[in-house]
Amino acid sequence: MTHSGAADDAMRESATILLVEDEELVRKVVASWLEAAGYQTLAASDGPEALGICEQYEGPIHLLATDVVMPGMTGTALARQASRLKPGMEVLYLSGYGDTAGPYQDAVQPGAHFLGKPFEMEDLVSKVREILGKPKPGQG
C-alpha cells in the first residue's frame, strides 16, 4: 500500500498547533493564517497561559509556534516546559532576530526551527509544512 502526497498533506494539515504570541493583533492574524491552511490552532498570549493549555488539552499538540521574546517567560523557557508536558511536540520560534533567537540563542533546544519576523502567510505555512512533514522517530 502506498501513501499519496495528498494523504500526507491531509495528515499534516489536521495537526494541532499551539501559537504563543503576546501581541494580540499578531496572534489573531497568525492564528487565522494557520486555520485557513487547515490546522487546528490553539492560541495563548504568554507562557503561563500556553502551559495551562498543554496541561488541559487532551489531544496531541504537534507544534508549538512561539515568539522568542515575551514578558514573564521567554519562548525558549516555554518550549522546555511545554515539551515535558507534550513529548514529541516540535518547536517553531517566531523571532524578531531573524533566523536566530538573538540573546536567547544559548537556551534554544537542538533541532529547533526559526521563522524571522516579519513574515508572510506563505512563509509561515511553508515552514509549518516543512516541520510537520518530517516524522519524528516512533511517530507516523
Short mmCIF file of N, CA, C and O in Angstrom, two decimals:
data_model
loop_
_atom_site.label_atom_id
_atom_site.label_comp_id
_atom_site.label_asym_id
_atom_site.label_seq_id
_atom_site.Cartn_x
_atom_site.Cartn_y
_atom_site.Cartn_z
N MET A 1 0.85 -1.18 0.00
CA MET A 1 0.00 0.00 0.00
C MET A 1 0.88 1.23 0.00
O MET A 1 1.82 1.34 0.78
N THR A 2 0.59 2.18 -0.86
CA THR A 2 1.39 3.38 -0.94
C THR A 2 0.64 4.56 -0.35
O THR A 2 -0.58 4.55 -0.27
N HIS A 3 1.40 5.55 0.08
CA HIS A 3 0.80 6.77 0.61
C HIS A 3 0.89 7.84 -0.45
O HIS A 3 1.94 8.03 -1.04
N SER A 4 -0.19 8.53 -0.67
CA SER A 4 -0.16 9.60 -1.66
C SER A 4 0.28 10.90 -1.01
O SER A 4 0.18 11.07 0.20
N GLY A 5 0.73 11.82 -1.82
CA GLY A 5 1.09 13.14 -1.31
C GLY A 5 -0.11 13.82 -0.69
O GLY A 5 0.00 14.51 0.31
N ALA A 6 -1.29 13.61 -1.29
CA ALA A 6 -2.50 14.23 -0.75
C ALA A 6 -2.81 13.70 0.65
O ALA A 6 -3.21 14.45 1.53
N ALA A 7 -2.60 12.40 0.86
CA ALA A 7 -2.85 11.83 2.19
C ALA A 7 -1.86 12.41 3.20
O ALA A 7 -2.23 12.72 4.33
N ASP A 8 -0.60 12.56 2.78
CA ASP A 8 0.40 13.16 3.67
C ASP A 8 0.01 14.59 4.00
O ASP A 8 0.11 15.03 5.15
N ASP A 9 -0.45 15.35 2.98
CA ASP A 9 -0.87 16.73 3.21
C ASP A 9 -2.04 16.78 4.18
O ASP A 9 -2.08 17.61 5.08
N ALA A 10 -3.00 15.87 4.00
CA ALA A 10 -4.17 15.85 4.88
C ALA A 10 -3.76 15.56 6.31
O ALA A 10 -4.27 16.17 7.25
N MET A 11 -2.83 14.62 6.49
CA MET A 11 -2.37 14.30 7.84
C MET A 11 -1.68 15.51 8.48
O MET A 11 -1.95 15.86 9.61
N ARG A 12 -0.81 16.15 7.71
CA ARG A 12 -0.09 17.31 8.24
C ARG A 12 -1.06 18.42 8.60
O ARG A 12 -0.93 19.06 9.62
N GLU A 13 -2.02 18.66 7.72
CA GLU A 13 -2.90 19.81 7.92
C GLU A 13 -4.00 19.54 8.94
O GLU A 13 -4.75 20.45 9.25
N SER A 14 -4.07 18.32 9.47
CA SER A 14 -5.00 18.09 10.57
C SER A 14 -4.27 18.25 11.90
O SER A 14 -4.83 18.00 12.95
N ALA A 15 -3.03 18.68 11.84
CA ALA A 15 -2.21 18.83 13.05
C ALA A 15 -2.73 19.97 13.92
O ALA A 15 -3.37 20.90 13.44
N THR A 16 -2.41 19.87 15.20
CA THR A 16 -2.77 20.90 16.16
C THR A 16 -1.53 21.73 16.48
O THR A 16 -0.47 21.19 16.78
N ILE A 17 -1.70 23.04 16.40
CA ILE A 17 -0.61 23.98 16.64
C ILE A 17 -0.97 24.88 17.81
O ILE A 17 -2.08 25.43 17.86
N LEU A 18 -0.04 25.01 18.75
CA LEU A 18 -0.20 25.95 19.87
C LEU A 18 0.61 27.18 19.51
O LEU A 18 1.83 27.14 19.42
N LEU A 19 -0.08 28.29 19.28
CA LEU A 19 0.53 29.55 18.91
C LEU A 19 0.61 30.44 20.15
O LEU A 19 -0.39 30.67 20.82
N VAL A 20 1.82 30.93 20.45
CA VAL A 20 2.01 31.79 21.61
C VAL A 20 2.65 33.09 21.15
O VAL A 20 3.78 33.09 20.65
N GLU A 21 1.91 34.17 21.30
CA GLU A 21 2.34 35.49 20.84
C GLU A 21 1.70 36.53 21.75
O GLU A 21 0.49 36.52 21.93
N ASP A 22 2.54 37.42 22.32
CA ASP A 22 2.00 38.39 23.27
C ASP A 22 1.31 39.57 22.60
O ASP A 22 0.50 40.24 23.22
N GLU A 23 1.60 39.83 21.33
CA GLU A 23 0.93 40.92 20.61
C GLU A 23 -0.39 40.40 20.06
O GLU A 23 -0.42 39.55 19.17
N GLU A 24 -1.50 40.94 20.58
CA GLU A 24 -2.82 40.41 20.24
C GLU A 24 -3.11 40.41 18.74
O GLU A 24 -3.59 39.41 18.19
N LEU A 25 -2.82 41.51 18.06
CA LEU A 25 -3.11 41.58 16.63
C LEU A 25 -2.31 40.54 15.86
O LEU A 25 -2.84 39.84 14.99
N VAL A 26 -1.03 40.42 16.17
CA VAL A 26 -0.18 39.42 15.51
C VAL A 26 -0.73 38.02 15.77
O VAL A 26 -0.82 37.20 14.86
N ARG A 27 -1.10 37.74 17.03
CA ARG A 27 -1.63 36.42 17.40
C ARG A 27 -2.88 36.11 16.59
O ARG A 27 -3.02 35.01 16.04
N LYS A 28 -3.79 37.07 16.47
CA LYS A 28 -5.04 36.84 15.73
C LYS A 28 -4.78 36.60 14.25
O LYS A 28 -5.37 35.71 13.64
N VAL A 29 -3.89 37.39 13.67
CA VAL A 29 -3.60 37.25 12.24
C VAL A 29 -2.93 35.91 11.97
O VAL A 29 -3.33 35.17 11.05
N VAL A 30 -1.91 35.56 12.75
CA VAL A 30 -1.19 34.31 12.53
C VAL A 30 -2.12 33.11 12.76
O VAL A 30 -2.10 32.15 11.99
N ALA A 31 -2.95 33.17 13.79
CA ALA A 31 -3.91 32.09 14.04
C ALA A 31 -4.86 31.93 12.85
O ALA A 31 -5.15 30.81 12.42
N SER A 32 -5.32 33.04 12.29
CA SER A 32 -6.23 32.96 11.14
C SER A 32 -5.53 32.35 9.93
O SER A 32 -6.14 31.60 9.18
N TRP A 33 -4.24 32.66 9.75
CA TRP A 33 -3.49 32.07 8.64
C TRP A 33 -3.38 30.56 8.81
O TRP A 33 -3.55 29.80 7.87
N LEU A 34 -3.05 30.13 10.04
CA LEU A 34 -2.89 28.69 10.30
C LEU A 34 -4.22 27.96 10.10
O LEU A 34 -4.27 26.87 9.52
N GLU A 35 -5.30 28.56 10.59
CA GLU A 35 -6.62 27.95 10.44
C GLU A 35 -7.02 27.89 8.97
O GLU A 35 -7.58 26.90 8.51
N ALA A 36 -6.71 28.93 8.21
CA ALA A 36 -7.02 28.95 6.78
C ALA A 36 -6.26 27.85 6.03
O ALA A 36 -6.74 27.33 5.02
N ALA A 37 -5.10 27.49 6.55
CA ALA A 37 -4.30 26.41 5.95
C ALA A 37 -4.75 25.03 6.42
O ALA A 37 -4.18 24.03 6.01
N GLY A 38 -5.75 24.98 7.29
CA GLY A 38 -6.32 23.71 7.70
C GLY A 38 -5.84 23.16 9.03
O GLY A 38 -6.19 22.05 9.40
N TYR A 39 -5.06 23.95 9.76
CA TYR A 39 -4.55 23.48 11.05
C TYR A 39 -5.50 23.86 12.18
O TYR A 39 -6.10 24.94 12.16
N GLN A 40 -5.62 22.97 13.16
CA GLN A 40 -6.34 23.33 14.38
C GLN A 40 -5.37 24.19 15.19
O GLN A 40 -4.23 23.78 15.43
N THR A 41 -5.81 25.36 15.60
CA THR A 41 -4.92 26.29 16.27
C THR A 41 -5.43 26.64 17.66
O THR A 41 -6.59 27.03 17.83
N LEU A 42 -4.55 26.47 18.62
CA LEU A 42 -4.81 26.90 20.00
C LEU A 42 -3.94 28.13 20.20
O LEU A 42 -2.77 28.13 19.81
N ALA A 43 -4.47 29.18 20.80
CA ALA A 43 -3.70 30.41 20.94
C ALA A 43 -3.58 30.83 22.39
O ALA A 43 -4.51 30.69 23.17
N ALA A 44 -2.40 31.35 22.73
CA ALA A 44 -2.14 31.86 24.08
C ALA A 44 -1.35 33.16 23.96
O ALA A 44 -0.59 33.36 23.01
N SER A 45 -1.54 34.02 24.95
CA SER A 45 -0.87 35.33 24.93
C SER A 45 0.47 35.33 25.65
O SER A 45 1.23 36.28 25.53
N ASP A 46 0.75 34.26 26.43
CA ASP A 46 2.03 34.21 27.14
C ASP A 46 2.33 32.78 27.56
O ASP A 46 1.53 31.87 27.35
N GLY A 47 3.52 32.60 28.14
CA GLY A 47 3.97 31.27 28.52
C GLY A 47 3.07 30.57 29.52
O GLY A 47 2.69 29.40 29.30
N PRO A 48 2.70 31.22 30.63
CA PRO A 48 1.84 30.53 31.59
C PRO A 48 0.50 30.09 31.00
O PRO A 48 0.03 28.99 31.27
N GLU A 49 -0.10 30.92 30.16
CA GLU A 49 -1.36 30.52 29.51
C GLU A 49 -1.13 29.31 28.60
O GLU A 49 -1.92 28.37 28.57
N ALA A 50 -0.02 29.31 27.87
CA ALA A 50 0.31 28.20 26.98
C ALA A 50 0.53 26.91 27.76
O ALA A 50 0.07 25.84 27.35
N LEU A 51 1.21 26.99 28.89
CA LEU A 51 1.42 25.80 29.72
C LEU A 51 0.10 25.26 30.25
O LEU A 51 -0.10 24.05 30.32
N GLY A 52 -0.81 26.15 30.59
CA GLY A 52 -2.15 25.73 31.02
C GLY A 52 -2.87 24.97 29.93
O GLY A 52 -3.53 23.96 30.18
N ILE A 53 -2.74 25.45 28.69
CA ILE A 53 -3.35 24.75 27.55
C ILE A 53 -2.72 23.37 27.40
O ILE A 53 -3.42 22.37 27.19
N CYS A 54 -1.40 23.29 27.50
CA CYS A 54 -0.71 21.99 27.38
C CYS A 54 -1.20 21.01 28.44
O CYS A 54 -1.37 19.83 28.16
N GLU A 55 -1.42 21.50 29.65
CA GLU A 55 -1.88 20.63 30.74
C GLU A 55 -3.31 20.17 30.52
O GLU A 55 -3.66 19.04 30.84
N GLN A 56 -4.16 21.04 29.98
CA GLN A 56 -5.59 20.74 29.88
C GLN A 56 -6.00 20.10 28.56
O GLN A 56 -6.99 19.37 28.51
N TYR A 57 -5.26 20.36 27.49
CA TYR A 57 -5.64 19.84 26.17
C TYR A 57 -5.33 18.35 26.12
O TYR A 57 -4.18 17.94 26.31
N GLU A 58 -6.34 17.54 25.86
CA GLU A 58 -6.16 16.09 25.93
C GLU A 58 -5.52 15.48 24.70
O GLU A 58 -4.88 14.44 24.79
N GLY A 59 -5.67 16.11 23.56
CA GLY A 59 -5.10 15.56 22.34
C GLY A 59 -3.64 15.95 22.18
O GLY A 59 -3.08 16.69 22.99
N PRO A 60 -3.03 15.44 21.12
CA PRO A 60 -1.63 15.82 20.87
C PRO A 60 -1.54 17.26 20.38
O PRO A 60 -2.45 17.76 19.71
N ILE A 61 -0.46 17.91 20.73
CA ILE A 61 -0.12 19.21 20.14
C ILE A 61 1.14 18.94 19.33
O ILE A 61 2.17 18.54 19.88
N HIS A 62 1.02 19.09 18.03
CA HIS A 62 2.10 18.71 17.13
C HIS A 62 3.20 19.75 17.03
O HIS A 62 4.35 19.42 16.79
N LEU A 63 2.82 21.03 17.20
CA LEU A 63 3.78 22.10 17.01
C LEU A 63 3.50 23.24 17.97
O LEU A 63 2.35 23.67 18.11
N LEU A 64 4.54 23.71 18.63
CA LEU A 64 4.49 24.93 19.43
C LEU A 64 5.14 26.01 18.59
O LEU A 64 6.32 25.91 18.24
N ALA A 65 4.36 27.01 18.19
CA ALA A 65 4.88 28.16 17.46
C ALA A 65 4.88 29.33 18.44
O ALA A 65 3.83 29.82 18.83
N THR A 66 6.06 29.73 18.89
CA THR A 66 6.14 30.72 19.95
C THR A 66 7.07 31.87 19.62
O THR A 66 8.12 31.68 19.00
N ASP A 67 6.66 33.04 20.05
CA ASP A 67 7.53 34.20 20.00
C ASP A 67 8.72 33.90 20.91
O ASP A 67 8.59 33.17 21.89
N VAL A 68 9.88 34.43 20.59
CA VAL A 68 11.05 34.21 21.43
C VAL A 68 11.01 35.13 22.65
O VAL A 68 11.21 34.69 23.78
N VAL A 69 10.73 36.40 22.42
CA VAL A 69 10.76 37.39 23.49
C VAL A 69 9.34 37.75 23.89
O VAL A 69 8.58 38.29 23.09
N MET A 70 8.98 37.40 25.13
CA MET A 70 7.66 37.72 25.67
C MET A 70 7.84 38.13 27.12
O MET A 70 8.79 37.70 27.78
N PRO A 71 6.93 38.93 27.65
CA PRO A 71 7.02 39.29 29.06
C PRO A 71 6.82 38.07 29.95
O PRO A 71 6.02 37.20 29.65
N GLY A 72 7.59 37.99 31.00
CA GLY A 72 7.39 36.94 32.01
C GLY A 72 8.11 35.65 31.75
O GLY A 72 8.71 35.09 32.65
N MET A 73 8.05 35.15 30.53
CA MET A 73 8.68 33.86 30.20
C MET A 73 9.10 33.90 28.74
O MET A 73 8.30 34.19 27.87
N THR A 74 10.35 33.60 28.47
CA THR A 74 10.81 33.57 27.08
C THR A 74 10.24 32.35 26.36
O THR A 74 9.82 31.38 26.99
N GLY A 75 10.26 32.42 25.06
CA GLY A 75 9.82 31.29 24.26
C GLY A 75 10.67 30.05 24.49
O GLY A 75 10.18 28.93 24.44
N THR A 76 11.97 30.26 24.75
CA THR A 76 12.85 29.11 24.98
C THR A 76 12.49 28.41 26.29
O THR A 76 12.48 27.19 26.35
N ALA A 77 12.20 29.19 27.33
CA ALA A 77 11.80 28.59 28.62
C ALA A 77 10.46 27.88 28.46
O ALA A 77 10.26 26.77 28.99
N LEU A 78 9.55 28.48 27.73
CA LEU A 78 8.25 27.86 27.47
C LEU A 78 8.43 26.54 26.74
O LEU A 78 7.82 25.53 27.10
N ALA A 79 9.27 26.53 25.72
CA ALA A 79 9.47 25.32 24.93
C ALA A 79 9.99 24.17 25.79
O ALA A 79 9.53 23.03 25.66
N ARG A 80 10.92 24.46 26.68
CA ARG A 80 11.45 23.41 27.56
C ARG A 80 10.35 22.83 28.44
O ARG A 80 10.22 21.61 28.57
N GLN A 81 9.55 23.69 29.06
CA GLN A 81 8.50 23.21 29.96
C GLN A 81 7.36 22.53 29.19
O GLN A 81 6.86 21.49 29.61
N ALA A 82 6.96 23.11 28.07
CA ALA A 82 5.85 22.55 27.29
C ALA A 82 6.23 21.19 26.71
O ALA A 82 5.39 20.29 26.63
N SER A 83 7.49 21.01 26.33
CA SER A 83 7.94 19.74 25.76
C SER A 83 7.87 18.61 26.79
O SER A 83 7.72 17.45 26.43
N ARG A 84 7.98 18.94 28.05
CA ARG A 84 7.82 17.92 29.10
C ARG A 84 6.36 17.48 29.20
O ARG A 84 6.07 16.33 29.50
N LEU A 85 5.44 18.42 28.97
CA LEU A 85 4.01 18.13 29.05
C LEU A 85 3.50 17.43 27.79
O LEU A 85 2.57 16.63 27.85
N LYS A 86 4.08 17.76 26.66
CA LYS A 86 3.67 17.20 25.37
C LYS A 86 4.90 16.68 24.64
O LYS A 86 5.40 17.28 23.70
N PRO A 87 5.41 15.51 25.07
CA PRO A 87 6.61 14.96 24.42
C PRO A 87 6.38 14.75 22.93
O PRO A 87 5.29 14.40 22.50
N GLY A 88 7.42 15.00 22.15
CA GLY A 88 7.32 14.83 20.71
C GLY A 88 6.84 16.07 19.97
O GLY A 88 6.83 16.09 18.74
N MET A 89 6.45 17.09 20.71
CA MET A 89 5.98 18.33 20.08
C MET A 89 7.16 19.06 19.44
O MET A 89 8.19 19.24 20.07
N GLU A 90 6.99 19.46 18.20
CA GLU A 90 8.00 20.25 17.51
C GLU A 90 7.91 21.70 18.00
O GLU A 90 6.88 22.12 18.54
N VAL A 91 8.99 22.47 17.78
CA VAL A 91 9.01 23.87 18.19
C VAL A 91 9.42 24.74 17.02
O VAL A 91 10.40 24.45 16.33
N LEU A 92 8.65 25.80 16.80
CA LEU A 92 8.98 26.82 15.81
C LEU A 92 9.04 28.15 16.54
O LEU A 92 8.04 28.59 17.13
N TYR A 93 10.22 28.76 16.53
CA TYR A 93 10.37 30.08 17.15
C TYR A 93 10.08 31.15 16.12
O TYR A 93 10.62 31.13 15.01
N LEU A 94 9.22 32.08 16.49
CA LEU A 94 8.91 33.23 15.66
C LEU A 94 9.75 34.37 16.23
O LEU A 94 9.48 34.85 17.33
N SER A 95 10.78 34.75 15.49
CA SER A 95 11.80 35.61 16.07
C SER A 95 11.97 36.93 15.36
O SER A 95 12.14 36.97 14.14
N GLY A 96 11.96 37.99 16.13
CA GLY A 96 12.28 39.31 15.62
C GLY A 96 13.77 39.46 15.34
O GLY A 96 14.21 40.47 14.80
N TYR A 97 14.56 38.45 15.69
CA TYR A 97 16.01 38.47 15.46
C TYR A 97 16.37 37.76 14.16
O TYR A 97 17.52 37.42 13.94
N GLY A 98 15.40 37.50 13.31
CA GLY A 98 15.68 36.77 12.08
C GLY A 98 15.66 35.29 12.36
O GLY A 98 14.80 34.79 13.07
N ASP A 99 16.64 34.58 11.81
CA ASP A 99 16.65 33.12 11.93
C ASP A 99 17.44 32.63 13.14
O ASP A 99 18.03 31.56 13.11
N THR A 100 17.44 33.42 14.20
CA THR A 100 18.07 33.01 15.47
C THR A 100 17.21 33.52 16.61
O THR A 100 16.26 34.27 16.40
N ALA A 101 17.57 33.14 17.81
CA ALA A 101 16.86 33.62 18.99
C ALA A 101 17.58 34.81 19.61
O ALA A 101 17.31 35.18 20.75
N GLY A 102 18.52 35.40 18.88
CA GLY A 102 19.22 36.57 19.39
C GLY A 102 19.90 36.28 20.71
O GLY A 102 20.63 35.29 20.84
N PRO A 103 19.66 37.12 21.72
CA PRO A 103 20.33 36.92 23.01
C PRO A 103 19.90 35.65 23.74
O PRO A 103 20.53 35.25 24.71
N TYR A 104 18.83 35.00 23.27
CA TYR A 104 18.34 33.78 23.90
C TYR A 104 18.82 32.52 23.18
O TYR A 104 18.41 31.42 23.49
N GLN A 105 19.70 32.69 22.20
CA GLN A 105 20.15 31.57 21.36
C GLN A 105 20.73 30.43 22.18
O GLN A 105 20.52 29.26 21.87
N ASP A 106 21.48 30.73 23.25
CA ASP A 106 22.10 29.68 24.06
C ASP A 106 21.07 28.77 24.74
O ASP A 106 21.39 27.65 25.12
N ALA A 107 19.84 29.25 24.90
CA ALA A 107 18.80 28.47 25.58
C ALA A 107 17.96 27.63 24.61
O ALA A 107 17.09 26.88 25.04
N VAL A 108 18.24 27.74 23.33
CA VAL A 108 17.43 27.04 22.33
C VAL A 108 17.75 25.56 22.31
O VAL A 108 18.91 25.16 22.35
N GLN A 109 16.69 24.75 22.25
CA GLN A 109 16.86 23.30 22.17
C GLN A 109 17.42 22.92 20.80
O GLN A 109 17.06 23.54 19.79
N PRO A 110 18.28 21.91 20.74
CA PRO A 110 18.79 21.45 19.45
C PRO A 110 17.63 21.03 18.54
O PRO A 110 16.65 20.46 19.00
N GLY A 111 17.76 21.34 17.27
CA GLY A 111 16.74 20.94 16.31
C GLY A 111 15.57 21.90 16.20
O GLY A 111 14.63 21.65 15.45
N ALA A 112 15.61 23.01 16.93
CA ALA A 112 14.51 23.98 16.87
C ALA A 112 14.52 24.68 15.52
O ALA A 112 15.55 24.79 14.86
N HIS A 113 13.38 25.16 15.13
CA HIS A 113 13.20 25.85 13.86
C HIS A 113 12.90 27.31 14.12
O HIS A 113 12.31 27.65 15.15
N PHE A 114 13.26 28.17 13.16
CA PHE A 114 13.04 29.61 13.29
C PHE A 114 12.36 30.16 12.06
O PHE A 114 12.58 29.70 10.94
N LEU A 115 11.53 31.17 12.30
CA LEU A 115 10.96 31.97 11.22
C LEU A 115 11.09 33.42 11.65
O LEU A 115 10.54 33.82 12.68
N GLY A 116 11.86 34.18 10.89
CA GLY A 116 12.11 35.58 11.23
C GLY A 116 10.90 36.46 10.95
O GLY A 116 10.21 36.27 9.96
N LYS A 117 10.64 37.38 11.86
CA LYS A 117 9.58 38.37 11.69
C LYS A 117 10.17 39.57 10.96
O LYS A 117 11.33 39.90 11.19
N PRO A 118 9.38 40.26 10.15
CA PRO A 118 8.01 39.92 9.77
C PRO A 118 8.01 38.82 8.71
O PRO A 118 9.01 38.62 8.03
N PHE A 119 6.90 38.10 8.62
CA PHE A 119 6.78 37.05 7.62
C PHE A 119 5.39 37.12 7.01
O PHE A 119 4.48 37.71 7.57
N GLU A 120 5.28 36.52 5.84
CA GLU A 120 4.00 36.46 5.12
C GLU A 120 3.34 35.11 5.41
O GLU A 120 4.00 34.16 5.84
N MET A 121 2.05 35.01 5.10
CA MET A 121 1.31 33.77 5.32
C MET A 121 1.99 32.60 4.62
O MET A 121 2.13 31.52 5.19
N GLU A 122 2.44 32.80 3.37
CA GLU A 122 3.05 31.72 2.61
C GLU A 122 4.32 31.21 3.30
O GLU A 122 4.60 30.02 3.29
N ASP A 123 5.10 32.14 3.87
CA ASP A 123 6.33 31.76 4.58
C ASP A 123 6.00 30.88 5.78
O ASP A 123 6.64 29.86 6.02
N LEU A 124 5.00 31.31 6.54
CA LEU A 124 4.60 30.57 7.74
C LEU A 124 4.09 29.18 7.39
O LEU A 124 4.54 28.18 7.95
N VAL A 125 3.15 29.11 6.46
CA VAL A 125 2.54 27.82 6.11
C VAL A 125 3.59 26.88 5.53
O VAL A 125 3.63 25.69 5.85
N SER A 126 4.48 27.40 4.70
CA SER A 126 5.54 26.58 4.13
C SER A 126 6.45 26.03 5.22
O SER A 126 6.81 24.84 5.20
N LYS A 127 6.82 26.85 6.19
CA LYS A 127 7.70 26.42 7.28
C LYS A 127 7.00 25.37 8.14
O LYS A 127 7.60 24.35 8.50
N VAL A 128 5.73 25.58 8.45
CA VAL A 128 4.98 24.61 9.26
C VAL A 128 4.88 23.28 8.52
O VAL A 128 5.10 22.22 9.11
N ARG A 129 4.59 23.32 7.24
CA ARG A 129 4.50 22.08 6.46
C ARG A 129 5.84 21.36 6.43
O ARG A 129 5.90 20.14 6.52
N GLU A 130 6.92 22.13 6.30
CA GLU A 130 8.26 21.55 6.30
C GLU A 130 8.53 20.82 7.62
O GLU A 130 9.00 19.69 7.64
N ILE A 131 8.20 21.46 8.72
CA ILE A 131 8.46 20.88 10.04
C ILE A 131 7.58 19.65 10.27
O ILE A 131 8.07 18.60 10.69
N LEU A 132 6.30 19.77 10.01
CA LEU A 132 5.37 18.67 10.30
C LEU A 132 5.48 17.55 9.29
O LEU A 132 5.01 16.44 9.55
N GLY A 133 6.13 17.80 8.17
CA GLY A 133 6.30 16.77 7.16
C GLY A 133 7.44 15.82 7.46
O GLY A 133 7.64 14.85 6.75
N LYS A 134 8.18 16.09 8.52
CA LYS A 134 9.31 15.24 8.90
C LYS A 134 8.93 14.47 10.15
O LYS A 134 9.04 15.00 11.27
N PRO A 135 8.46 13.22 10.02
CA PRO A 135 8.07 12.48 11.21
C PRO A 135 9.25 12.25 12.14
O PRO A 135 10.37 12.02 11.69
N LYS A 136 8.97 12.34 13.42
CA LYS A 136 10.00 12.04 14.42
C LYS A 136 10.07 10.53 14.59
O LYS A 136 9.10 9.83 14.35
N PRO A 137 11.20 10.02 15.05
CA PRO A 137 11.30 8.57 15.30
C PRO A 137 10.18 8.10 16.22
O PRO A 137 9.87 8.75 17.22
N GLY A 138 9.54 7.01 15.83
CA GLY A 138 8.46 6.46 16.67
C GLY A 138 7.10 7.06 16.36
O GLY A 138 6.12 6.69 16.98
N GLN A 139 7.02 8.03 15.44
CA GLN A 139 5.75 8.65 15.08
C GLN A 139 5.43 8.33 13.63
O GLN A 139 6.31 8.02 12.85
N GLY A 140 4.15 8.49 13.28
CA GLY A 140 3.79 8.36 11.89
C GLY A 140 3.06 7.12 11.64
O GLY A 140 2.69 6.65 10.71
#
